[in-house]
Short mmCIF file of C-alpha atoms in Angstrom, two decimals:
data_model
loop_
_atom_site.label_atom_id
_atom_site.label_comp_id
_atom_site.label_asym_id
_atom_site.label_seq_id
_atom_site.Cartn_x
_atom_site.Cartn_y
_atom_site.Cartn_z
CA MET L 1268 63.62 190.23 19.98
CA SER L 1269 67.13 190.36 18.48
CA SER L 1270 67.98 192.22 15.29
CA ASP L 1271 68.44 188.84 13.58
CA ASP L 1272 64.96 187.83 14.72
CA ARG L 1273 63.52 191.08 13.46
CA THR L 1274 65.15 190.67 10.06
CA THR L 1275 63.89 187.13 9.74
CA ASP L 1276 60.42 188.13 10.89
CA GLN L 1277 59.95 191.09 8.55
CA HIS L 1278 61.20 189.16 5.51
CA SER L 1279 59.04 186.15 6.30
CA VAL L 1280 55.93 188.25 5.76
CA ASP L 1281 56.70 188.64 2.06
CA PRO L 1282 59.92 187.40 0.48
CA HIS L 1283 59.50 189.91 -2.37
CA ARG L 1284 59.38 192.92 -0.05
CA GLY L 1285 62.47 194.68 1.20
CA ALA L 1286 64.92 191.98 0.09
CA ALA L 1287 67.68 193.22 -2.21
CA SER L 1288 68.65 191.13 -5.23
CA SER L 1289 72.21 189.83 -5.16
CA ARG L 1290 72.72 190.47 -8.88
CA VAL L 1291 70.75 192.51 -11.42
CA GLU L 1292 71.57 192.68 -15.12
CA ILE L 1293 70.34 195.24 -17.65
CA LEU L 1294 70.52 194.04 -21.25
CA PRO L 1295 69.78 196.23 -24.29
CA VAL L 1296 67.76 194.73 -27.12
CA LEU L 1297 69.83 195.66 -30.17
CA GLY L 1298 69.17 195.59 -33.90
CA PHE L 1299 65.74 197.17 -34.08
CA GLY L 1300 65.03 199.09 -37.24
CA GLU L 1301 62.28 201.65 -37.63
CA ILE L 1302 59.07 200.60 -35.86
CA ARG L 1303 55.85 201.48 -37.69
CA PRO L 1304 52.09 201.15 -37.08
CA GLY L 1305 50.89 197.58 -37.21
CA ASP L 1306 54.26 195.96 -36.50
CA ASP L 1307 54.21 192.84 -34.31
CA LEU L 1308 56.36 194.03 -31.43
CA ALA L 1309 56.39 190.63 -29.72
CA ALA L 1310 57.66 189.00 -32.91
CA LEU L 1311 60.40 191.64 -33.24
CA ILE L 1312 61.46 191.03 -29.65
CA ALA L 1313 61.58 187.30 -30.35
CA VAL L 1314 64.02 187.99 -33.20
CA TYR L 1315 66.30 190.59 -31.64
CA ALA L 1316 66.26 189.96 -27.88
CA PRO L 1317 68.67 187.59 -26.17
CA PRO L 1318 66.88 184.46 -24.87
CA LEU L 1319 64.28 185.56 -22.35
CA GLN L 1320 63.83 183.91 -18.96
CA ASP L 1321 60.91 183.61 -16.58
CA GLY L 1322 60.95 186.62 -14.27
CA ASP L 1323 62.63 188.98 -16.73
CA VAL L 1324 61.24 192.51 -16.94
CA LEU L 1325 60.89 193.98 -20.43
CA VAL L 1326 61.08 197.77 -20.33
CA VAL L 1327 59.68 199.27 -23.52
CA THR L 1328 59.75 202.96 -24.33
CA SER L 1329 56.29 204.44 -24.81
CA LYS L 1330 57.36 205.70 -28.25
CA ALA L 1331 57.67 202.13 -29.52
CA ILE L 1332 54.16 201.34 -28.27
CA SER L 1333 52.74 204.57 -29.72
CA LYS L 1334 54.23 203.77 -33.12
CA VAL L 1335 52.95 200.19 -33.17
CA GLU L 1336 49.47 201.31 -32.07
CA GLY L 1337 49.33 204.16 -34.59
CA ARG L 1338 49.28 206.94 -32.00
CA LEU L 1339 50.97 209.27 -34.47
CA ILE L 1340 49.86 212.57 -35.97
CA THR L 1341 51.12 212.87 -39.54
CA LEU L 1342 51.32 216.33 -41.10
CA GLU L 1343 51.44 217.16 -44.79
CA THR L 1344 54.54 219.26 -44.22
CA ALA L 1345 57.68 219.28 -42.09
CA ASP L 1346 57.51 223.06 -41.69
CA PRO L 1347 58.65 223.79 -38.10
CA ASP L 1348 56.00 226.46 -37.46
CA GLU L 1349 53.16 224.23 -38.64
CA ARG L 1350 54.54 221.32 -36.67
CA GLU L 1351 54.70 223.43 -33.52
CA ALA L 1352 51.12 224.63 -34.06
CA ALA L 1353 50.02 221.01 -34.46
CA ARG L 1354 51.97 220.06 -31.33
CA GLN L 1355 50.24 222.74 -29.26
CA ALA L 1356 46.85 221.60 -30.59
CA ALA L 1357 47.71 218.00 -29.70
CA ILE L 1358 48.70 219.07 -26.18
CA ASP L 1359 45.29 220.75 -25.85
CA GLY L 1360 43.61 217.52 -26.87
CA GLU L 1361 45.59 215.34 -24.45
CA THR L 1362 45.29 217.68 -21.43
CA VAL L 1363 42.61 217.41 -18.76
CA ARG L 1364 44.29 219.88 -16.37
CA VAL L 1365 47.10 222.39 -16.74
CA VAL L 1366 49.35 222.12 -13.70
CA ALA L 1367 51.80 224.88 -14.62
CA GLN L 1368 52.63 227.00 -17.65
CA ARG L 1369 55.65 229.14 -18.48
CA GLY L 1370 55.40 230.58 -21.97
CA PRO L 1371 54.87 227.71 -24.42
CA LEU L 1372 55.92 225.09 -21.83
CA ARG L 1373 53.01 223.35 -20.15
CA ILE L 1374 53.03 220.75 -17.43
CA SER L 1375 49.74 218.91 -17.85
CA GLN L 1376 47.72 216.08 -16.38
CA THR L 1377 46.55 213.52 -18.92
CA ARG L 1378 43.50 211.28 -18.87
CA HIS L 1379 45.78 208.53 -17.54
CA GLY L 1380 46.44 210.66 -14.42
CA LEU L 1381 50.03 211.30 -15.46
CA VAL L 1382 51.53 214.75 -14.84
CA LEU L 1383 54.29 215.54 -17.32
CA ALA L 1384 55.51 218.08 -19.82
CA ALA L 1385 53.37 218.68 -22.91
CA ALA L 1386 50.87 215.99 -21.86
CA GLY L 1387 53.30 213.44 -23.29
CA VAL L 1388 53.09 214.80 -26.85
CA ASP L 1389 56.55 214.23 -28.33
CA ALA L 1390 58.37 215.33 -31.46
CA SER L 1391 61.53 213.28 -30.92
CA ASN L 1392 62.38 209.94 -32.53
CA VAL L 1393 59.65 210.32 -35.14
CA ALA L 1394 59.73 211.65 -38.69
CA ARG L 1395 59.95 215.43 -38.97
CA ASN L 1396 56.35 215.60 -40.16
CA GLU L 1397 55.05 213.44 -37.29
CA LEU L 1398 54.16 213.80 -33.62
CA ALA L 1399 53.71 210.97 -31.13
CA LEU L 1400 50.96 210.75 -28.51
CA LEU L 1401 51.06 208.53 -25.45
CA PRO L 1402 49.38 205.11 -25.76
CA LEU L 1403 45.66 205.25 -25.01
CA ASP L 1404 45.86 202.52 -22.36
CA PRO L 1405 49.48 201.89 -21.29
CA ASP L 1406 48.51 199.18 -18.78
CA GLY L 1407 46.47 197.42 -21.46
CA SER L 1408 49.33 197.73 -23.93
CA ALA L 1409 51.77 196.26 -21.39
CA ASP L 1410 49.42 193.38 -20.64
CA GLY L 1411 48.87 192.68 -24.34
CA LEU L 1412 52.60 192.56 -25.05
CA ARG L 1413 53.20 190.34 -22.02
CA LYS L 1414 50.59 187.84 -23.20
CA ALA L 1415 51.96 187.90 -26.75
CA ILE L 1416 55.48 187.16 -25.46
CA GLN L 1417 54.14 184.30 -23.38
CA SER L 1418 52.23 182.91 -26.36
CA GLN L 1419 55.11 183.20 -28.83
CA LEU L 1420 58.07 182.32 -26.60
CA GLY L 1421 56.54 180.42 -23.68
CA VAL L 1422 58.17 182.60 -21.01
CA ASN L 1423 56.53 184.52 -18.20
CA VAL L 1424 57.88 188.07 -18.17
CA ALA L 1425 56.71 191.40 -16.76
CA VAL L 1426 56.37 194.43 -19.02
CA ILE L 1427 56.90 198.08 -18.12
CA ILE L 1428 56.13 200.88 -20.56
CA SER L 1429 58.34 203.85 -19.75
CA ASP L 1430 58.36 207.54 -20.55
CA SER L 1431 60.71 210.34 -19.54
CA MET L 1432 59.58 212.80 -16.86
CA GLY L 1433 60.97 215.64 -14.80
CA ARG L 1434 60.82 215.64 -10.99
CA PRO L 1435 60.13 218.28 -8.33
CA TRP L 1436 63.29 219.52 -6.57
CA ARG L 1437 65.60 217.84 -9.11
CA ALA L 1438 67.14 218.87 -12.42
CA GLY L 1439 67.07 216.59 -15.43
CA ILE L 1440 64.70 213.88 -16.56
CA THR L 1441 64.52 210.19 -15.83
CA ASP L 1442 62.35 207.39 -17.14
CA ALA L 1443 59.28 206.37 -15.16
CA ALA L 1444 56.68 203.64 -15.58
CA ILE L 1445 53.41 204.65 -17.23
CA GLY L 1446 52.20 201.11 -17.95
CA VAL L 1447 52.80 197.94 -15.94
CA ALA L 1448 51.82 194.28 -16.31
CA GLY L 1449 53.02 191.23 -14.41
CA LEU L 1450 54.70 193.19 -11.64
CA ARG L 1451 53.69 194.98 -8.44
CA ALA L 1452 54.49 198.61 -9.26
CA VAL L 1453 54.76 199.84 -5.65
CA ASN L 1454 56.08 197.96 -2.63
CA ASP L 1455 54.30 199.24 0.45
CA GLU L 1456 56.63 198.71 3.41
CA ARG L 1457 54.63 200.73 5.92
CA GLY L 1458 54.12 198.86 9.16
CA GLN L 1459 57.34 196.85 8.91
CA LEU L 1460 60.40 197.20 11.16
CA ASP L 1461 63.87 198.04 9.92
CA ASP L 1462 66.91 196.21 11.30
CA TYR L 1463 67.10 198.68 14.20
CA GLY L 1464 63.50 198.16 15.26
CA ASN L 1465 62.20 201.44 13.80
CA LEU L 1466 58.66 201.30 12.45
CA LEU L 1467 58.41 202.27 8.79
CA GLU L 1468 55.50 204.70 8.55
CA VAL L 1469 55.71 206.28 5.09
CA THR L 1470 57.96 204.03 2.99
CA GLN L 1471 56.41 203.08 -0.33
CA VAL L 1472 58.95 202.09 -2.96
CA ALA L 1473 58.10 202.84 -6.60
CA VAL L 1474 59.73 199.66 -7.89
CA ALA L 1475 58.41 200.02 -11.44
CA ASP L 1476 59.84 203.54 -11.68
CA GLU L 1477 63.20 202.32 -10.36
CA ILE L 1478 63.29 199.57 -12.99
CA ALA L 1479 62.29 202.00 -15.76
CA ALA L 1480 65.02 204.44 -14.76
CA ALA L 1481 67.64 201.70 -14.56
CA ALA L 1482 66.69 200.35 -17.99
CA ASP L 1483 67.18 203.77 -19.54
CA LEU L 1484 70.90 203.47 -18.82
CA VAL L 1485 71.10 201.21 -21.89
CA LYS L 1486 68.27 202.84 -23.86
CA GLY L 1487 67.86 206.59 -24.39
CA LYS L 1488 66.69 208.96 -27.11
CA LEU L 1489 69.92 208.90 -29.16
CA THR L 1490 70.75 205.19 -29.26
CA ARG L 1491 67.82 203.63 -31.18
CA VAL L 1492 67.45 201.07 -28.40
CA PRO L 1493 63.74 201.15 -27.47
CA ILE L 1494 63.71 198.03 -25.26
CA ALA L 1495 65.81 196.67 -22.42
CA ILE L 1496 65.67 193.54 -20.29
CA VAL L 1497 66.11 193.80 -16.52
CA ARG L 1498 67.07 190.42 -15.09
CA GLY L 1499 67.63 189.18 -11.56
CA LEU L 1500 64.68 190.66 -9.68
CA ALA L 1501 62.54 187.52 -9.60
CA VAL L 1502 62.52 185.00 -6.78
CA ASP L 1503 62.57 181.52 -8.35
CA GLY L 1504 61.52 183.02 -11.67
CA GLU L 1505 58.43 184.70 -10.22
CA LEU L 1506 57.74 188.41 -9.72
CA PRO L 1507 55.19 189.73 -7.22
CA ASP L 1508 52.09 191.02 -9.01
CA ASP L 1509 49.04 192.64 -7.42
CA GLY L 1510 47.26 193.05 -10.78
CA ALA L 1511 46.91 196.80 -10.25
CA GLY L 1512 49.11 197.82 -13.18
CA SER L 1513 50.42 201.35 -12.84
CA ARG L 1514 47.43 202.67 -10.85
CA THR L 1515 49.26 202.63 -7.53
CA LEU L 1516 51.91 205.00 -8.93
CA ILE L 1517 49.36 207.80 -9.43
CA ARG L 1518 49.21 210.11 -6.43
CA GLY L 1519 45.70 211.27 -5.56
CA ALA L 1520 44.81 214.95 -5.48
CA ASP L 1521 44.41 214.92 -1.70
CA GLU L 1522 48.06 213.83 -1.24
CA ASP L 1523 49.67 215.84 -4.05
CA LEU L 1524 51.92 218.62 -2.70
CA PHE L 1525 52.74 219.74 -6.25
CA ARG L 1526 49.25 219.84 -7.74
CA LEU L 1527 49.86 223.37 -9.06
CA GLY L 1528 52.93 225.28 -10.23
CA THR L 1529 54.23 228.07 -8.02
CA ALA L 1530 52.64 230.94 -9.95
CA GLU L 1531 49.34 229.06 -10.27
CA ALA L 1532 49.32 228.23 -6.56
CA ILE L 1533 49.98 231.88 -5.63
CA GLU L 1534 47.16 233.01 -7.90
CA LEU L 1535 44.82 230.43 -6.41
CA GLY L 1536 45.79 231.60 -2.93
CA ARG L 1537 44.91 235.16 -3.88
CA GLU L 1538 41.58 233.97 -5.16
CA ASP L 1539 40.96 231.96 -1.99
CA VAL L 1540 41.29 235.11 0.14
CA GLY L 1541 39.14 237.12 -2.23
CA VAL L 1542 41.78 239.15 -4.08
CA GLY L 1543 40.14 240.02 -7.37
CA MET L 1544 37.52 237.30 -6.90
CA GLU L 1545 33.77 237.52 -6.79
CA ALA L 1546 31.73 235.24 -4.59
CA ALA L 1547 30.91 231.94 -6.26
CA PRO L 1548 27.42 232.06 -7.78
CA ALA L 1549 24.76 229.54 -6.81
CA LEU L 1550 25.34 227.63 -10.04
CA HIS L 1551 29.02 227.21 -9.18
CA VAL L 1552 28.16 225.96 -5.68
CA ASP L 1553 25.70 223.46 -7.16
CA ALA L 1554 28.26 222.32 -9.75
CA VAL L 1555 30.80 221.51 -7.04
CA ARG L 1556 28.19 219.68 -4.97
CA THR L 1557 26.77 217.74 -7.94
CA ILE L 1558 30.12 216.64 -9.37
CA ALA L 1559 31.62 215.79 -5.97
CA ALA L 1560 28.62 213.53 -5.27
CA MET L 1561 29.16 211.47 -8.44
CA VAL L 1562 30.49 207.96 -7.84
CA PRO L 1563 33.24 207.19 -10.39
CA VAL L 1564 33.14 203.71 -11.91
CA THR L 1565 36.44 203.69 -13.79
CA ARG L 1566 39.85 205.23 -13.26
CA GLU L 1567 39.15 207.71 -16.08
CA ASP L 1568 35.88 208.71 -14.36
CA SER L 1569 37.83 209.46 -11.18
CA LEU L 1570 40.48 211.49 -13.01
CA LEU L 1571 37.85 213.52 -14.86
CA GLN L 1572 36.02 214.18 -11.61
CA GLN L 1573 39.26 215.44 -10.03
CA ALA L 1574 39.98 217.61 -13.06
CA PHE L 1575 36.49 219.17 -12.95
CA LEU L 1576 36.66 219.84 -9.22
CA GLY L 1577 40.19 221.22 -9.51
CA PHE L 1578 39.10 223.63 -12.21
CA LEU L 1579 36.04 224.71 -10.25
CA GLY L 1580 38.25 225.22 -7.20
CA ALA L 1581 40.52 227.53 -9.16
CA ARG L 1582 37.84 229.55 -10.97
CA THR L 1583 34.62 230.93 -9.52
CA ASP L 1584 33.73 231.99 -13.08
CA ALA L 1585 34.08 228.42 -14.38
CA THR L 1586 30.36 228.18 -15.20
CA TRP L 1587 30.36 231.19 -17.56
CA ARG L 1588 31.33 231.11 -21.21
CA HIS L 1589 33.59 234.18 -20.86
CA CYS L 1590 36.01 232.02 -18.81
CA VAL L 1591 38.47 231.54 -21.69
CA PRO L 1592 40.63 228.71 -20.20
CA GLY L 1593 37.47 226.61 -20.16
CA HIS L 1594 33.95 226.54 -18.77
CA LEU L 1595 31.21 224.16 -17.72
CA THR L 1596 28.48 223.21 -20.15
CA ALA L 1597 25.40 221.06 -19.58
CA SER L 1598 23.90 218.59 -22.03
CA ALA L 1599 21.09 216.05 -22.04
CA LEU L 1600 20.71 212.74 -23.82
CA VAL L 1601 17.01 212.78 -24.72
CA MET L 1602 15.59 209.26 -25.06
CA ASP L 1603 12.24 207.67 -25.76
CA PRO L 1604 12.51 204.25 -24.08
CA THR L 1605 9.20 203.09 -25.53
CA GLN L 1606 10.60 203.45 -29.05
CA ARG L 1607 14.25 202.71 -28.12
CA THR L 1608 15.26 205.96 -29.78
CA VAL L 1609 17.55 208.88 -28.99
CA LEU L 1610 17.15 212.50 -30.11
CA LEU L 1611 20.25 213.95 -31.77
CA THR L 1612 21.05 217.37 -33.16
CA LEU L 1613 23.42 218.10 -36.04
CA HIS L 1614 25.77 220.69 -34.58
CA PRO L 1615 26.38 223.54 -37.06
CA ARG L 1616 29.99 224.23 -36.05
CA VAL L 1617 31.45 220.78 -35.45
CA GLY L 1618 29.31 219.08 -38.10
CA LEU L 1619 28.55 216.05 -35.91
CA TRP L 1620 25.40 214.46 -34.51
CA VAL L 1621 25.45 215.10 -30.75
CA GLN L 1622 23.11 215.23 -27.77
CA VAL L 1623 21.38 218.56 -27.10
CA GLY L 1624 23.00 220.99 -24.69
CA GLY L 1625 25.04 224.13 -24.40
CA HIS L 1626 26.33 226.93 -22.20
CA CYS L 1627 25.07 227.86 -18.77
CA GLU L 1628 23.14 231.13 -18.41
CA PRO L 1629 22.87 233.60 -15.50
CA GLY L 1630 19.33 232.43 -14.72
CA ASP L 1631 20.42 228.83 -14.14
CA GLN L 1632 20.59 227.99 -10.44
CA THR L 1633 21.78 224.41 -10.94
CA LEU L 1634 23.49 222.34 -13.61
CA LEU L 1635 20.24 220.42 -14.03
CA ASP L 1636 18.47 223.74 -14.68
CA ALA L 1637 20.99 224.48 -17.44
CA ALA L 1638 20.66 221.04 -19.02
CA ALA L 1639 16.86 221.15 -18.87
CA ARG L 1640 16.67 224.64 -20.37
CA GLU L 1641 19.04 223.75 -23.21
CA ALA L 1642 17.23 220.46 -23.89
CA ARG L 1643 13.81 222.10 -24.08
CA GLU L 1644 15.06 224.99 -26.21
CA GLU L 1645 16.87 222.77 -28.71
CA SER L 1646 14.31 219.94 -28.85
CA GLY L 1647 11.08 221.93 -28.65
CA ILE L 1648 9.76 219.27 -26.24
CA GLY L 1649 8.45 220.84 -23.06
CA ALA L 1650 7.41 217.71 -21.17
CA LEU L 1651 10.84 216.22 -20.61
CA SER L 1652 11.63 214.51 -17.32
CA PHE L 1653 15.18 214.36 -15.99
CA ASP L 1654 17.33 212.14 -13.83
CA PRO L 1655 19.02 214.58 -11.41
CA VAL L 1656 22.18 212.45 -11.20
CA PRO L 1657 24.51 213.12 -14.16
CA LEU L 1658 25.32 210.29 -16.54
CA GLY L 1659 28.94 211.36 -16.78
CA LEU L 1660 31.53 214.01 -17.52
CA ASP L 1661 33.45 214.87 -20.68
CA LEU L 1662 36.26 217.31 -21.35
CA HIS L 1663 37.06 218.36 -24.89
CA PRO L 1664 39.06 221.20 -26.46
CA LEU L 1665 37.52 223.37 -29.15
CA THR L 1666 37.58 226.81 -30.69
CA CYS L 1667 34.74 228.97 -29.44
CA SER L 1668 32.53 231.23 -31.55
CA LEU L 1669 34.95 234.12 -30.87
CA GLY L 1670 37.79 232.16 -32.46
CA LEU L 1671 39.56 231.53 -29.14
CA PRO L 1672 40.83 228.10 -28.04
CA THR L 1673 38.98 226.89 -24.95
CA ARG L 1674 37.68 223.72 -23.32
CA HIS L 1675 34.18 222.50 -22.52
CA PHE L 1676 33.78 220.74 -19.19
CA ASP L 1677 30.50 219.04 -20.11
CA VAL L 1678 28.17 217.55 -17.49
CA ARG L 1679 25.77 215.08 -19.12
CA PHE L 1680 22.26 214.25 -17.93
CA LEU L 1681 19.56 211.79 -18.99
CA ALA L 1682 16.19 213.15 -20.16
CA ILE L 1683 13.10 211.07 -20.94
CA ALA L 1684 10.66 212.25 -23.59
CA PRO L 1685 6.99 211.33 -23.53
CA GLU L 1686 5.96 208.61 -25.96
CA GLY L 1687 5.55 209.93 -29.50
CA ALA L 1688 7.00 213.37 -28.72
CA GLN L 1689 7.58 215.44 -31.86
CA PRO L 1690 10.71 217.60 -31.72
CA THR L 1691 10.95 221.06 -33.26
CA ILE L 1692 14.26 222.16 -34.74
CA SER L 1693 15.77 225.38 -33.40
CA ASP L 1694 18.02 227.91 -35.09
CA GLU L 1695 20.97 226.40 -33.18
CA SER L 1696 20.82 223.17 -35.18
CA LEU L 1697 21.24 222.08 -38.79
CA ASP L 1698 18.99 219.07 -38.23
CA LEU L 1699 17.16 217.31 -35.40
CA ARG L 1700 15.98 213.69 -35.55
CA TRP L 1701 15.13 210.57 -33.60
CA PHE L 1702 17.49 207.64 -34.23
CA SER L 1703 17.40 204.07 -33.03
CA TRP L 1704 19.89 203.81 -30.21
CA ASP L 1705 21.24 200.67 -31.93
CA ASP L 1706 21.67 202.36 -35.32
CA LEU L 1707 23.33 205.76 -34.99
CA PRO L 1708 23.90 207.90 -38.10
CA ASP L 1709 27.22 208.36 -39.84
CA GLY L 1710 28.97 211.41 -38.47
CA SER L 1711 27.91 210.78 -34.88
CA SER L 1712 30.12 212.03 -32.07
CA ALA L 1713 32.63 209.36 -31.02
CA GLU L 1714 31.44 209.57 -27.40
CA LEU L 1715 27.78 208.82 -28.20
CA PRO L 1716 27.82 205.00 -28.07
CA ALA L 1717 29.36 204.97 -24.59
CA LEU L 1718 26.95 207.67 -23.40
CA ILE L 1719 23.95 205.73 -24.73
CA ARG L 1720 25.23 202.57 -23.06
CA LEU L 1721 25.38 204.40 -19.71
CA ALA L 1722 21.86 205.73 -20.24
CA ARG L 1723 20.49 202.28 -21.05
CA GLU L 1724 22.13 200.86 -17.93
CA ARG L 1725 20.57 203.68 -15.92
CA LEU L 1726 17.13 202.95 -17.42
CA GLU L 1727 17.43 199.23 -16.69
CA ALA L 1728 18.22 200.02 -13.05
CA TRP L 1729 15.06 202.11 -12.62
#
């Protein structure tokens, strides 16, 4: 086979793969004023952008999306110390795993799976009494904007939401894609031949990141240009799209060579060889086994599972409350299916209605033991039956009873109460009541509806 034949053959597999565009243009969208919550971003683009064409890629800074979607923390003061304290608290809330820390600087993994400084919490390009958080669902935000553009202007564009990130081995930051719609984010060229007949074995091109970085040449933090148009990448006005959004850009834990910072990796290595480490207790062993056996349904489920297992891998004391960086807890959603009710306790410290549960104790051999003990102690119902497979995982920051910031890695189980069971309030609760699972009280934990939905699905499957 000649080199010409090879070139023709490899490009005939997919005309969007490996073929360079003859001309690419990057156009800034100028004239934007201050973007605020509730603004119609598609309508603003329609006003200020040059005429859009099918196959254009709109690259929108995450800050613009965060502002429109109201992902802002507004303080009553612009005092720098109070703002920094609020920023650190926000980083706690957005972090599922600390990758590396040097003084106040933290490199964190977010619920999206992103690894970046300060969990994406940003104090730039917002008012001096505000902080910006990353969009809750960048892929969803990108898709929503794409559909709005198509509806208002009748053009088929792709949308990339970008944010600035650092990179291993390299100084400086560059923009990368955190949300993608209408475009294949990664071109996988493994298995193809180059023009010399060499088999490509590892080549995966992060196209969405390349586009985001290129667009930042006409955007940037100091120019008040939050949006750029990248033109010339489409073949006949059409961009390749696998519908995966930005998921393919997230590297899994098993392939991540930079999962920990240097100091954290050294410390973990010391722990792995037993330097200053005790043997993992039976509860810890069970926690790893139980959580690893869970089958994640959503991307967030998978990321939480990785975060839990990563933390357990780093700390053999992760099941005990004296582990200040965080520790496992076990809770139980107690339900009476015959009455379609759920038992909730009014937590004295957080002031919310939540499921029963709490810290693990030395006598607990398994996570289920811990959840069952806590449920029986706090409900006063001895004849509870439990599903041994957890309903789900939840990670939330809080201040412990000693006044120290920590995190609860909560493993949530389903418990069934006998018909007509009468609960008895304990001294760990302000109140304890049955509620219809379709009519939860005011002041309920925000996670309860989703947890009850999972429990009902589990019950229907029995």
